[in-house]
Structures are given as C-alpha cells and as structure tokens.
Amino acid sequence: MKPKSISNATNRRAFLKTSGLLISSSLIPGVSNSQTFPSSESSQIRTLGSGANQLKINKLGLGCMGMSYHRGRIPEKSVSIALIRKAYESGVNFFDTAEVYGPYTNETLVGEAIEPFRKDILVSTKFGFNIENNQMAGLNGRPEQIRKVAEESLKRLRTDVLDLFYQHRQDPNVPIEDVAGTVKDLIAEGKVKNFGLSEVSVETIRRAHAVQPVTAVQSEFHLMWHRVVENGVLATCEELGIGFVPYSPINRGFLSGMLNPQTKFFAENDNRAGLPRFQPDAMAANWPFIELLTDFGQQRGLTPTQVSLAWLMKQKPFIVPIPGTTKEAHLLENLAVADLQISDSDWKNFDESLSKLTVEGDRYTPTERNRVQN
Ligand SMILES: NC(=O)c1ccc[n+]([C@@H]2O[C@H](COP(=O)([O-])OP(=O)(O)OC[C@H]3O[C@@H](n4cnc5c(N)ncnc54)[C@H](OP(=O)(O)O)[C@@H]3O)[C@@H](O)[C@H]2O)c1
C-alpha cells in the first residue's frame, strides 16, 4: 500500500482559501511578507523515518484517542466518523489510535471511518498492555501478546496491514530486542509496515533500531514539556533517521487557552481530572504560557493552539504532531498551521520569553510516570 500521494493539493488550497484558513500575511495588519506567508505545497509533506522504513505525511496527523477515551464526553459515533472523514477530505493522511483507547472502541471507530479510503491513508496503532475487565492492566510486551494485538487490531481497523505499529510503553521484563524482533517478523509476514516506540530512552531506541529500523518515536513534547530535547531522544532520532511524533502537542488542550482553573472535567472519561498539571492551582500558575501564546498570536492572526503547533513544527523537519480533537472547527484551525511559515527572527523573542517560564505540576500521576523512560 502506498502512502497517499497528497492528491488534490490545489483543491485543498482552494478549500482553505474559501474557508478563510489560508493564512496570508497580506491579511494581517503589521506583519510583512517576510514574517508570515503561505508556504509551497511541497513543504506540507513531512517524512517519518528513512530508507525502506519511511512514511510520507501530509500536513499534520490526527490523534483519534479523544473521540473515545480520556478527553471527556464521547461524541456520537456518527459525529466522530464524519470528523475523521472531514480530516481526510482536508488532506490528512495519518491517523493515530491504540488498542487501549477505549479499550478497543477507538480502533473500531477509526476502522469504520477510514474504510472507504483506507488505501489512501496511513494508520498507526499501539500494543503493550494487558487488558482485563475492559481496563488497562499492566505492561505486556511479550512476543505472543504483540502477535495477538496485531491480529486483533487488523480486524478492528478493517485492514490487512498496520502502517505503523508502536510499542506503547516498554515492558521492563521483555528485552527490547525481542520486541523489535517480533515486529520485524510481522513486517516480513506483511502484517505490519513500520515499527515505532513511545516514551523510551536513547538506549532503548538504539538497541531496538539495531534489530529493526525504527520509523517513528512518539513521546510527549510541547511548549511545556521538552524532555525529549533534554534526554537526547530528539537528537538520536535525527542521527538515526527516525521520525518524531509529539503526542499531546497542545498539552492535552491546555495550550489552547480554553481550559482554566474553573474548568470542570468530566471525570468518568477524562484523565486530566487527576493529572497534577490540570489542578486549578497549577493551571493558574501556568497561565503565563497562555499569555505568551496569546500575545504572539494576536500580532499575527493566530490562535494559541496554532502558535503551539507551529512552534513544535519549527523545531525539526522530521516532527509530525498529532493534535487530537472532537470538533471540525478545531480540526481546520489546527490544519491551517501546515500553511504557516514564521521566520526564525520572529521566534527569537518568543523563545527567550519561553525560557524564563517554569512549569507547575507533574505531567502524570506516579503510576503513569513509572511507565515512561525519562
Ligand atoms: N503515545 C502515548 O502514550 C500517547 C499519549 C497521549 C496521547 N497520544 C496521542 O496523541 C493524540 C493527541 O493527544 P491528546 O489528545 O492527549 O492532547 P492534545 O492533542 O494536546 O490536546 C487535545 C485536546 O485539545 C483540544 N483541542 C484540540 N484542538 C483545539 C483547538 N484548536 N482549540 C481548542 N482546543 C483544542 C481538544 O478538545 P476538542 O475535542 O474540544 O477539540 C482536546 O481536548 C491522541 O489522540 C493520541 O493519538 C499518545
């Protein structure tokens, strides 16, 4: 299966123009053409991985988790299916899900939504947990479990191959070489196309990559969480020709500026209710991030979310964010970022101000933190 060859670029451009989302500096008072302007079509395509293990991604990916899991009220299935199809019509060719999102229901949703255009797009999913009583129940990276998840994910996604199969969290009881070797076998059998890792250390990446070239590492990275820069993961990806997919690129919605200390989370299905960084005091203490984004965005006709995504994409050309949303308006707002170019000199003051800000509150609860290799 070939990645979508970014068809209909002209139509998409026309669509963005008519929907007012093609951001042109000429429309923004006080911003010259050297600062913000529409980019060429080809610059919308980013590559994850290299050689035989690469994927061509148009614009940004779409994180589908929140349509079923951890992000509050679950929309009607028909609404989410329409949203995924709207993303495809708008040029998205990369959709992210996982077995544990639901569990299972998110893969089932994505499978139904993408079926009509499956051959034109790329789908990524993840293995790595036991699921008991319909809940995530500890890590399991054993080869037989990886094979079982692959077979079941193929069925739920209504496909015969998984374009990108990530280990969601590393199992300390299974050598990473065994995991990489199992995925390598699945690739040889034609069930999987590419191998990915999530929240792993440099050492794990190197050991895995030596067995089966890794196409993408997916870990948390955004304006309020730069650990992959500090721990060398991003530099290692660059050195080895591995793509990087920052998850929660809007810091689970916080960087949109639409969440605040008064926000009441729908705790039954929103893990933010229990995350230290989403407690009212932490959100109040972290408000300077929103002020910085708002100030930068207001001068350029951009929303805080768009500035957050543009900031991530300017870090490296091999970065493909996968913002999640349940709303068409947000989807289109986020995709418009692929058309932006903001000069390095414009970012200079922003980065200086950013470096002075400190973050209040941990990103995860202790249980979740123990599963990631910082
Ligand atoms: N590998 C891993 O361990 C891991 C962990 C977490 C997530 N992920 C992946 O990353 C994807 C994204 O992560 P995420 O959902 O945690 O965080 P995110 O993308 O940073 O934020 C999603 C939240 O932002 C809101 N949002 C999106 N666009 C917006 C806009 N333009 N304006 C205002 N609000 C906006 C969404 O609400 P609305 O629905 O109202 O738009 C949603 O609540 C997931 O879908 C999943 O595929 C992977």
CSV table of C-alpha atoms and ligand atoms in Angstrom, one decimal:
chain,number,residue,atom,x,y,z
A,1,MET,CA,0.0,0.0,0.0
A,2,LYS,CA,1.4,3.4,-1.0
A,3,PRO,CA,1.1,6.4,1.3
A,4,LYS,CA,-1.4,8.9,-0.1
A,5,SER,CA,0.4,10.9,-2.7
A,6,ILE,CA,-1.0,14.1,-1.3
A,7,SER,CA,-3.6,14.3,-4.1
A,8,ASN,CA,-5.7,17.3,-4.7
A,9,ALA,CA,-3.3,19.8,-3.3
A,10,THR,CA,-4.9,22.5,-5.4
A,11,ASN,CA,-8.3,21.6,-4.2
A,12,ARG,CA,-7.2,21.7,-0.6
A,13,ARG,CA,-5.7,25.1,-1.1
A,14,ALA,CA,-8.9,26.3,-2.7
A,15,PHE,CA,-10.8,24.9,0.3
A,16,LEU,CA,-8.5,26.7,2.8
A,17,LYS,CA,-9.0,29.9,0.9
A,18,THR,CA,-12.7,29.7,0.8
A,19,SER,CA,-12.9,28.7,4.5
A,20,GLY,CA,-10.6,31.6,5.4
A,21,LEU,CA,-7.9,29.4,6.8
A,22,LEU,CA,-5.1,30.1,4.4
A,23,ILE,CA,-3.1,32.5,6.5
A,24,SER,CA,-1.6,35.2,4.4
A,25,SER,CA,0.5,38.0,5.9
A,26,SER,CA,-1.2,40.4,3.5
A,27,LEU,CA,-4.3,39.9,5.5
A,28,ILE,CA,-2.7,40.5,8.8
A,29,PRO,CA,-2.0,44.2,9.6
A,30,GLY,CA,1.5,45.0,10.7
A,31,VAL,CA,3.0,41.7,9.5
A,32,SER,CA,5.3,41.8,6.5
A,33,ASN,CA,5.6,39.1,3.9
A,34,SER,CA,9.0,38.1,5.3
A,35,GLN,CA,7.3,37.0,8.5
A,36,THR,CA,4.1,35.0,7.9
A,37,PHE,CA,3.1,33.7,4.5
A,38,PRO,CA,1.6,30.6,2.8
A,39,SER,CA,4.3,28.0,2.1
A,40,SER,CA,4.6,26.0,-1.0
A,41,GLU,CA,2.6,22.8,-1.4
A,42,SER,CA,5.6,20.5,-1.1
A,43,SER,CA,6.5,21.9,2.3
A,44,GLN,CA,3.3,20.4,3.7
A,45,ILE,CA,4.8,16.9,3.4
A,46,ARG,CA,7.0,15.6,6.1
A,47,THR,CA,8.8,12.3,6.3
A,48,LEU,CA,8.9,10.0,9.3
A,49,GLY,CA,11.8,7.5,9.1
A,50,SER,CA,14.2,6.8,6.3
A,51,GLY,CA,15.2,4.4,3.6
A,52,ALA,CA,12.8,1.5,3.3
A,53,ASN,CA,11.2,2.4,6.6
A,54,GLN,CA,9.6,5.8,5.8
A,55,LEU,CA,6.2,7.3,5.7
A,56,LYS,CA,5.2,10.5,3.9
A,57,ILE,CA,2.8,12.5,6.0
A,58,ASN,CA,0.8,15.4,4.7
A,59,LYS,CA,0.2,18.4,7.0
A,60,LEU,CA,-0.3,17.1,10.5
A,61,GLY,CA,-1.6,13.8,11.7
A,62,LEU,CA,-4.9,13.4,13.6
A,63,GLY,CA,-4.9,11.9,17.1
A,64,CYS,CA,-8.1,10.0,17.4
A,65,MET,CA,-7.9,8.9,21.1
A,66,GLY,CA,-10.1,11.7,22.4
A,67,MET,CA,-13.0,10.6,20.3
A,68,SER,CA,-13.3,7.6,22.6
A,69,TYR,CA,-11.0,7.9,25.6
A,70,HIS,CA,-9.6,10.2,28.3
A,71,ARG,CA,-10.9,13.5,26.9
A,72,GLY,CA,-14.3,13.9,28.4
A,73,ARG,CA,-17.8,13.3,26.9
A,74,ILE,CA,-17.7,10.9,24.0
A,75,PRO,CA,-19.4,12.3,20.9
A,76,GLU,CA,-21.9,10.2,18.9
A,77,LYS,CA,-20.1,7.7,16.7
A,78,SER,CA,-21.5,9.3,13.6
A,79,VAL,CA,-20.0,12.7,14.6
A,80,SER,CA,-16.6,11.2,15.0
A,81,ILE,CA,-16.8,9.3,11.8
A,82,ALA,CA,-17.8,12.5,10.0
A,83,LEU,CA,-14.8,14.3,11.6
A,84,ILE,CA,-12.3,11.6,10.6
A,85,ARG,CA,-13.7,11.8,7.0
A,86,LYS,CA,-13.5,15.6,7.0
A,87,ALA,CA,-9.9,15.3,8.1
A,88,TYR,CA,-9.2,13.1,5.1
A,89,GLU,CA,-11.1,15.4,2.7
A,90,SER,CA,-8.9,18.2,4.2
A,91,GLY,CA,-5.7,16.4,3.3
A,92,VAL,CA,-4.9,14.4,6.4
A,93,ASN,CA,-3.3,11.1,5.6
A,94,PHE,CA,-2.1,9.9,9.0
A,95,PHE,CA,-4.5,8.7,11.8
A,96,ASP,CA,-3.3,7.7,15.3
A,97,THR,CA,-5.1,5.2,17.6
A,98,ALA,CA,-4.2,2.4,20.0
A,99,GLU,CA,-5.6,-0.8,21.4
A,100,VAL,CA,-6.0,0.7,24.8
A,101,TYR,CA,-8.0,3.7,23.7
A,102,GLY,CA,-11.4,2.6,24.9
A,103,PRO,CA,-10.1,0.0,25.2
A,104,TYR,CA,-10.7,-1.3,21.7
A,105,THR,CA,-13.5,1.2,20.8
A,106,ASN,CA,-11.2,3.8,19.3
A,107,GLU,CA,-9.7,1.3,16.9
A,108,THR,CA,-13.2,0.1,15.9
A,109,LEU,CA,-14.3,3.7,15.3
A,110,VAL,CA,-11.2,4.5,13.2
A,111,GLY,CA,-11.5,1.3,11.3
A,112,GLU,CA,-15.1,2.1,10.2
A,113,ALA,CA,-14.3,5.7,9.5
A,114,ILE,CA,-11.3,5.1,7.2
A,115,GLU,CA,-12.6,2.0,5.4
A,116,PRO,CA,-13.8,4.0,2.3
A,117,PHE,CA,-10.3,5.5,1.7
A,118,ARG,CA,-8.1,3.0,3.6
A,119,LYS,CA,-5.7,2.6,0.7
A,120,ASP,CA,-5.1,6.4,0.5
A,121,ILE,CA,-4.1,6.9,4.1
A,122,LEU,CA,-1.7,5.6,6.9
A,123,VAL,CA,-2.9,4.3,10.2
A,124,SER,CA,-0.8,3.9,13.3
A,125,THR,CA,-1.7,1.8,16.4
A,126,LYS,CA,0.0,0.5,19.5
A,127,PHE,CA,0.5,-2.6,21.6
A,128,GLY,CA,2.0,-3.1,25.0
A,129,PHE,CA,-0.6,-3.6,27.7
A,130,ASN,CA,-2.7,-6.4,29.2
A,131,ILE,CA,-6.4,-5.5,29.2
A,132,GLU,CA,-8.6,-7.1,31.9
A,133,ASN,CA,-12.2,-6.3,32.7
A,134,ASN,CA,-12.1,-3.8,29.9
A,135,GLN,CA,-9.4,-1.8,31.5
A,136,MET,CA,-5.6,-1.4,31.0
A,137,ALA,CA,-4.0,-3.8,33.4
A,138,GLY,CA,-0.2,-3.6,33.3
A,139,LEU,CA,2.5,-3.9,30.7
A,140,ASN,CA,2.9,-6.9,28.4
A,141,GLY,CA,5.5,-6.7,25.7
A,142,ARG,CA,5.9,-10.5,25.2
A,143,PRO,CA,6.1,-11.7,21.6
A,144,GLU,CA,2.9,-13.7,21.8
A,145,GLN,CA,1.0,-10.7,23.1
A,146,ILE,CA,2.4,-8.5,20.3
A,147,ARG,CA,1.2,-11.0,17.7
A,148,LYS,CA,-2.2,-11.3,19.4
A,149,VAL,CA,-2.7,-7.5,19.4
A,150,ALA,CA,-1.6,-7.2,15.8
A,151,GLU,CA,-4.2,-9.8,14.7
A,152,GLU,CA,-7.0,-8.1,16.7
A,153,SER,CA,-6.0,-4.6,15.6
A,154,LEU,CA,-6.0,-5.6,12.0
A,155,LYS,CA,-9.6,-6.8,12.4
A,156,ARG,CA,-10.8,-3.8,14.3
A,157,LEU,CA,-9.2,-1.4,11.8
A,158,ARG,CA,-10.7,-3.4,8.9
A,159,THR,CA,-7.4,-3.7,7.1
A,160,ASP,CA,-4.7,-6.2,6.1
A,161,VAL,CA,-1.7,-4.2,7.2
A,162,LEU,CA,-0.8,-1.8,10.0
A,163,ASP,CA,1.3,1.1,8.6
A,164,LEU,CA,3.0,1.9,11.9
A,165,PHE,CA,2.9,-0.4,14.9
A,166,TYR,CA,4.3,1.2,18.1
A,167,GLN,CA,5.1,-0.3,21.4
A,168,HIS,CA,3.0,2.0,23.6
A,169,ARG,CA,5.2,1.5,26.8
A,170,GLN,CA,8.2,-0.6,27.3
A,171,ASP,CA,7.8,-3.8,29.3
A,172,PRO,CA,10.9,-4.0,31.7
A,173,ASN,CA,10.5,-7.8,31.7
A,174,VAL,CA,11.0,-8.2,28.0
A,175,PRO,CA,14.3,-7.3,26.2
A,176,ILE,CA,13.6,-4.7,23.6
A,177,GLU,CA,15.4,-6.9,21.1
A,178,ASP,CA,12.7,-9.5,21.5
A,179,VAL,CA,10.0,-6.8,20.8
A,180,ALA,CA,11.9,-5.4,17.8
A,181,GLY,CA,12.4,-9.0,16.5
A,182,THR,CA,8.7,-9.8,16.8
A,183,VAL,CA,7.7,-6.7,14.9
A,184,LYS,CA,10.4,-7.5,12.3
A,185,ASP,CA,8.8,-10.9,11.8
A,186,LEU,CA,5.3,-9.3,11.5
A,187,ILE,CA,6.8,-7.0,8.8
A,188,ALA,CA,8.3,-9.9,7.0
A,189,GLU,CA,4.8,-11.6,7.1
A,190,GLY,CA,3.2,-8.5,5.6
A,191,LYS,CA,1.0,-7.7,8.6
A,192,VAL,CA,2.9,-4.6,9.7
A,193,LYS,CA,4.8,-2.0,7.6
A,194,ASN,CA,6.8,0.0,10.1
A,195,PHE,CA,7.9,-0.1,13.7
A,196,GLY,CA,7.5,2.6,16.3
A,197,LEU,CA,8.3,3.2,20.0
A,198,SER,CA,6.7,5.5,22.6
A,199,GLU,CA,8.2,7.2,25.7
A,200,VAL,CA,11.6,5.3,25.5
A,201,SER,CA,15.2,6.2,26.4
A,202,VAL,CA,18.0,6.8,23.9
A,203,GLU,CA,19.5,3.4,24.9
A,204,THR,CA,16.2,1.6,24.1
A,205,ILE,CA,15.9,3.4,20.7
A,206,ARG,CA,19.5,2.3,19.7
A,207,ARG,CA,19.0,-1.3,20.8
A,208,ALA,CA,15.7,-1.6,19.0
A,209,HIS,CA,16.9,0.2,15.9
A,210,ALA,CA,19.8,-2.3,15.6
A,211,VAL,CA,17.3,-5.1,15.2
A,212,GLN,CA,14.5,-3.5,13.2
A,213,PRO,CA,14.9,0.1,11.9
A,214,VAL,CA,12.5,2.4,13.8
A,215,THR,CA,10.3,4.7,11.7
A,216,ALA,CA,9.0,6.9,14.5
A,217,VAL,CA,9.3,7.6,18.2
A,218,GLN,CA,6.1,9.0,19.7
A,219,SER,CA,6.6,10.8,23.0
A,220,GLU,CA,5.2,13.8,24.8
A,221,PHE,CA,6.6,17.1,23.5
A,222,HIS,CA,5.2,20.6,23.6
A,223,LEU,CA,5.9,24.1,24.9
A,224,MET,CA,5.6,22.9,28.5
A,225,TRP,CA,7.4,19.6,28.2
A,226,HIS,CA,10.8,19.4,26.5
A,227,ARG,CA,12.2,16.2,28.0
A,228,VAL,CA,13.0,14.7,24.6
A,229,VAL,CA,15.4,17.6,24.0
A,230,GLU,CA,17.0,17.3,27.4
A,231,ASN,CA,17.4,13.5,27.4
A,232,GLY,CA,18.8,13.3,23.8
A,233,VAL,CA,15.9,11.4,22.3
A,234,LEU,CA,15.2,14.0,19.6
A,235,ALA,CA,18.9,14.3,18.7
A,236,THR,CA,19.1,10.5,18.5
A,237,CYS,CA,16.1,10.4,16.1
A,238,GLU,CA,17.9,12.9,13.9
A,239,GLU,CA,21.1,11.0,14.0
A,240,LEU,CA,19.4,7.6,13.1
A,241,GLY,CA,16.9,9.0,10.6
A,242,ILE,CA,13.9,8.3,12.8
A,243,GLY,CA,10.8,10.5,12.7
A,244,PHE,CA,9.4,12.1,15.8
A,245,VAL,CA,5.7,12.3,16.6
A,246,PRO,CA,4.9,14.6,19.5
A,247,TYR,CA,1.8,13.4,21.3
A,248,SER,CA,-0.4,15.7,23.3
A,249,PRO,CA,1.1,18.6,21.3
A,250,ILE,CA,-1.3,21.1,22.8
A,251,ASN,CA,-0.6,19.8,26.3
A,252,ARG,CA,-3.9,18.0,26.4
A,253,GLY,CA,-5.8,21.2,25.4
A,254,PHE,CA,-4.2,23.5,28.0
A,255,LEU,CA,-2.2,25.4,25.4
A,256,SER,CA,-5.4,26.4,23.5
A,257,GLY,CA,-6.1,28.8,26.4
A,258,MET,CA,-9.6,27.3,26.6
A,259,LEU,CA,-9.0,25.5,29.8
A,260,ASN,CA,-8.6,27.4,33.1
A,261,PRO,CA,-8.9,26.9,36.8
A,262,GLN,CA,-12.7,27.0,36.6
A,263,THR,CA,-12.8,24.1,34.1
A,264,LYS,CA,-14.8,21.1,35.3
A,265,PHE,CA,-13.6,17.9,33.7
A,266,PHE,CA,-16.0,15.0,33.0
A,267,ALA,CA,-14.0,12.8,35.3
A,268,GLU,CA,-15.6,9.5,34.2
A,269,ASN,CA,-13.7,9.7,31.0
A,270,ASP,CA,-11.1,12.4,31.4
A,271,ASN,CA,-7.8,11.6,32.9
A,272,ARG,CA,-6.9,15.3,33.1
A,273,ALA,CA,-9.2,15.5,36.2
A,274,GLY,CA,-6.5,13.5,38.1
A,275,LEU,CA,-3.3,14.9,36.5
A,276,PRO,CA,-1.3,17.3,38.7
A,277,ARG,CA,-0.8,19.9,35.9
A,278,PHE,CA,-4.6,20.2,35.5
A,279,GLN,CA,-5.4,21.0,39.1
A,280,PRO,CA,-6.7,24.6,39.5
A,281,ASP,CA,-3.7,26.0,41.3
A,282,ALA,CA,-1.3,24.5,38.6
A,283,MET,CA,-3.4,25.9,35.8
A,284,ALA,CA,-3.4,29.3,37.4
A,285,ALA,CA,0.4,29.1,37.9
A,286,ASN,CA,0.9,28.1,34.3
A,287,TRP,CA,-1.2,30.9,32.8
A,288,PRO,CA,1.9,32.8,31.7
A,289,PHE,CA,2.3,30.2,28.9
A,290,ILE,CA,-1.1,31.2,27.6
A,291,GLU,CA,-0.3,34.9,27.8
A,292,LEU,CA,2.9,34.4,25.8
A,293,LEU,CA,1.0,32.4,23.1
A,294,THR,CA,-1.8,34.9,23.0
A,295,ASP,CA,0.5,37.9,22.7
A,296,PHE,CA,2.5,36.2,19.8
A,297,GLY,CA,-0.7,35.0,18.1
A,298,GLN,CA,-2.6,38.3,18.3
A,299,GLN,CA,0.1,40.0,16.4
A,300,ARG,CA,-0.2,37.5,13.6
A,301,GLY,CA,-3.8,36.5,13.5
A,302,LEU,CA,-3.1,33.1,15.1
A,303,THR,CA,-4.8,31.3,17.9
A,304,PRO,CA,-2.7,30.0,20.9
A,305,THR,CA,-3.2,26.5,19.6
A,306,GLN,CA,-1.8,27.4,16.2
A,307,VAL,CA,1.2,29.1,17.8
A,308,SER,CA,1.8,26.0,19.9
A,309,LEU,CA,1.7,23.7,16.9
A,310,ALA,CA,3.8,26.0,14.7
A,311,TRP,CA,6.4,26.1,17.5
A,312,LEU,CA,6.6,22.3,17.5
A,313,MET,CA,6.9,22.0,13.8
A,314,LYS,CA,9.7,24.6,13.5
A,315,GLN,CA,11.8,22.5,15.9
A,316,LYS,CA,12.7,19.9,13.3
A,317,PRO,CA,11.5,19.0,9.8
A,318,PHE,CA,11.0,15.3,10.9
A,319,ILE,CA,8.4,16.2,13.5
A,320,VAL,CA,4.8,15.4,12.8
A,321,PRO,CA,2.4,16.5,15.6
A,322,ILE,CA,-0.9,14.6,16.1
A,323,PRO,CA,-3.3,17.0,17.8
A,324,GLY,CA,-6.5,15.4,19.0
A,325,THR,CA,-9.9,16.9,18.6
A,326,THR,CA,-13.6,16.1,18.5
A,327,LYS,CA,-14.6,19.2,16.6
A,328,GLU,CA,-14.4,20.2,13.0
A,329,ALA,CA,-13.7,23.8,13.7
A,330,HIS,CA,-10.7,22.8,15.8
A,331,LEU,CA,-9.5,20.4,13.2
A,332,LEU,CA,-9.5,23.0,10.5
A,333,GLU,CA,-7.8,25.6,12.8
A,334,ASN,CA,-5.1,23.1,13.6
A,335,LEU,CA,-4.5,22.0,9.9
A,336,ALA,CA,-4.1,25.6,8.9
A,337,VAL,CA,-0.7,25.6,10.7
A,338,ALA,CA,0.7,23.5,7.9
A,339,ASP,CA,0.5,26.6,5.7
A,340,LEU,CA,2.4,28.8,8.0
A,341,GLN,CA,6.0,30.0,7.9
A,342,ILE,CA,7.2,32.2,10.6
A,343,SER,CA,10.8,33.4,10.4
A,344,ASP,CA,13.5,32.4,13.0
A,345,SER,CA,13.9,36.1,14.0
A,346,ASP,CA,10.2,36.2,14.8
A,347,TRP,CA,10.6,33.2,17.1
A,348,LYS,CA,13.7,34.7,18.9
A,349,ASN,CA,11.8,36.9,21.4
A,350,PHE,CA,9.2,34.2,21.9
A,351,ASP,CA,11.9,31.6,22.7
A,352,GLU,CA,13.6,34.0,25.1
A,353,SER,CA,10.4,34.6,27.0
A,354,LEU,CA,9.6,30.9,27.0
A,355,SER,CA,13.0,30.0,28.5
A,356,LYS,CA,12.1,32.2,31.5
A,357,LEU,CA,8.8,30.3,32.3
A,358,THR,CA,8.6,27.4,34.7
A,359,VAL,CA,6.0,24.7,34.8
A,360,GLU,CA,3.9,23.9,37.8
A,361,GLY,CA,2.7,20.4,38.4
A,362,ASP,CA,3.8,17.0,37.1
A,363,ARG,CA,2.5,15.8,33.7
A,364,TYR,CA,1.5,12.3,35.0
A,365,THR,CA,0.3,10.6,38.2
A,366,PRO,CA,3.0,8.4,39.9
A,367,THR,CA,1.6,5.2,38.3
A,368,GLU,CA,1.8,6.7,34.8
A,369,ARG,CA,5.1,8.3,35.4
A,370,ASN,CA,6.6,4.9,36.3
A,371,ARG,CA,5.8,3.6,32.9
A,372,VAL,CA,7.8,6.2,30.9
A,373,GLN,CA,11.5,6.2,30.5
A,374,ASN,CA,12.5,9.8,31.2
B,1,LIG,N1,1.8,7.5,22.9
B,1,LIG,C1,1.1,7.9,24.0
B,1,LIG,O1,1.4,7.5,25.1
B,1,LIG,C2,0.0,8.9,23.9
B,1,LIG,C3,-0.5,9.6,25.0
B,1,LIG,C4,-1.5,10.5,24.8
B,1,LIG,C5,-2.0,10.8,23.5
B,1,LIG,N2,-1.4,10.2,22.5
B,1,LIG,C6,-1.9,10.5,21.1
B,1,LIG,O2,-1.8,11.9,20.9
B,1,LIG,C7,-3.0,12.4,20.4
B,1,LIG,C8,-3.3,13.8,21.0
B,1,LIG,O3,-3.1,13.9,22.4
B,1,LIG,P1,-4.1,14.5,23.4
B,1,LIG,O4,-5.5,14.3,23.0
B,1,LIG,O5,-3.7,13.9,24.7
B,1,LIG,O6,-3.7,16.0,23.5
B,1,LIG,P2,-3.7,17.3,22.6
B,1,LIG,O7,-3.8,16.9,21.2
B,1,LIG,O8,-2.6,18.1,23.1
B,1,LIG,O9,-5.0,18.0,23.0
B,1,LIG,C9,-6.3,17.6,22.8
B,1,LIG,C10,-7.3,18.5,23.5
B,1,LIG,O10,-7.1,19.8,22.9
B,1,LIG,C11,-8.4,20.3,22.4
B,1,LIG,N3,-8.2,21.0,21.2
B,1,LIG,C12,-7.6,20.5,20.0
B,1,LIG,N4,-7.6,21.4,19.1
B,1,LIG,C13,-8.1,22.6,19.7
B,1,LIG,C14,-8.3,23.9,19.2
B,1,LIG,N5,-7.9,24.2,18.0
B,1,LIG,N6,-8.8,24.8,20.1
B,1,LIG,C15,-9.1,24.4,21.4
B,1,LIG,N7,-9.0,23.2,21.8
B,1,LIG,C16,-8.4,22.3,21.0
B,1,LIG,C17,-9.3,19.0,22.3
B,1,LIG,O11,-10.6,19.4,22.6
B,1,LIG,P3,-11.7,19.4,21.5
B,1,LIG,O12,-12.1,17.9,21.3
B,1,LIG,O13,-12.8,20.2,22.1
B,1,LIG,O14,-11.1,20.0,20.2
B,1,LIG,C18,-8.7,18.0,23.3
B,1,LIG,O15,-9.3,18.1,24.5
B,1,LIG,C19,-4.1,11.4,21.0
B,1,LIG,O16,-5.3,11.5,20.2
B,1,LIG,C20,-3.3,10.1,20.8
B,1,LIG,O17,-3.5,9.6,19.5
B,1,LIG,C21,-0.4,9.3,22.6
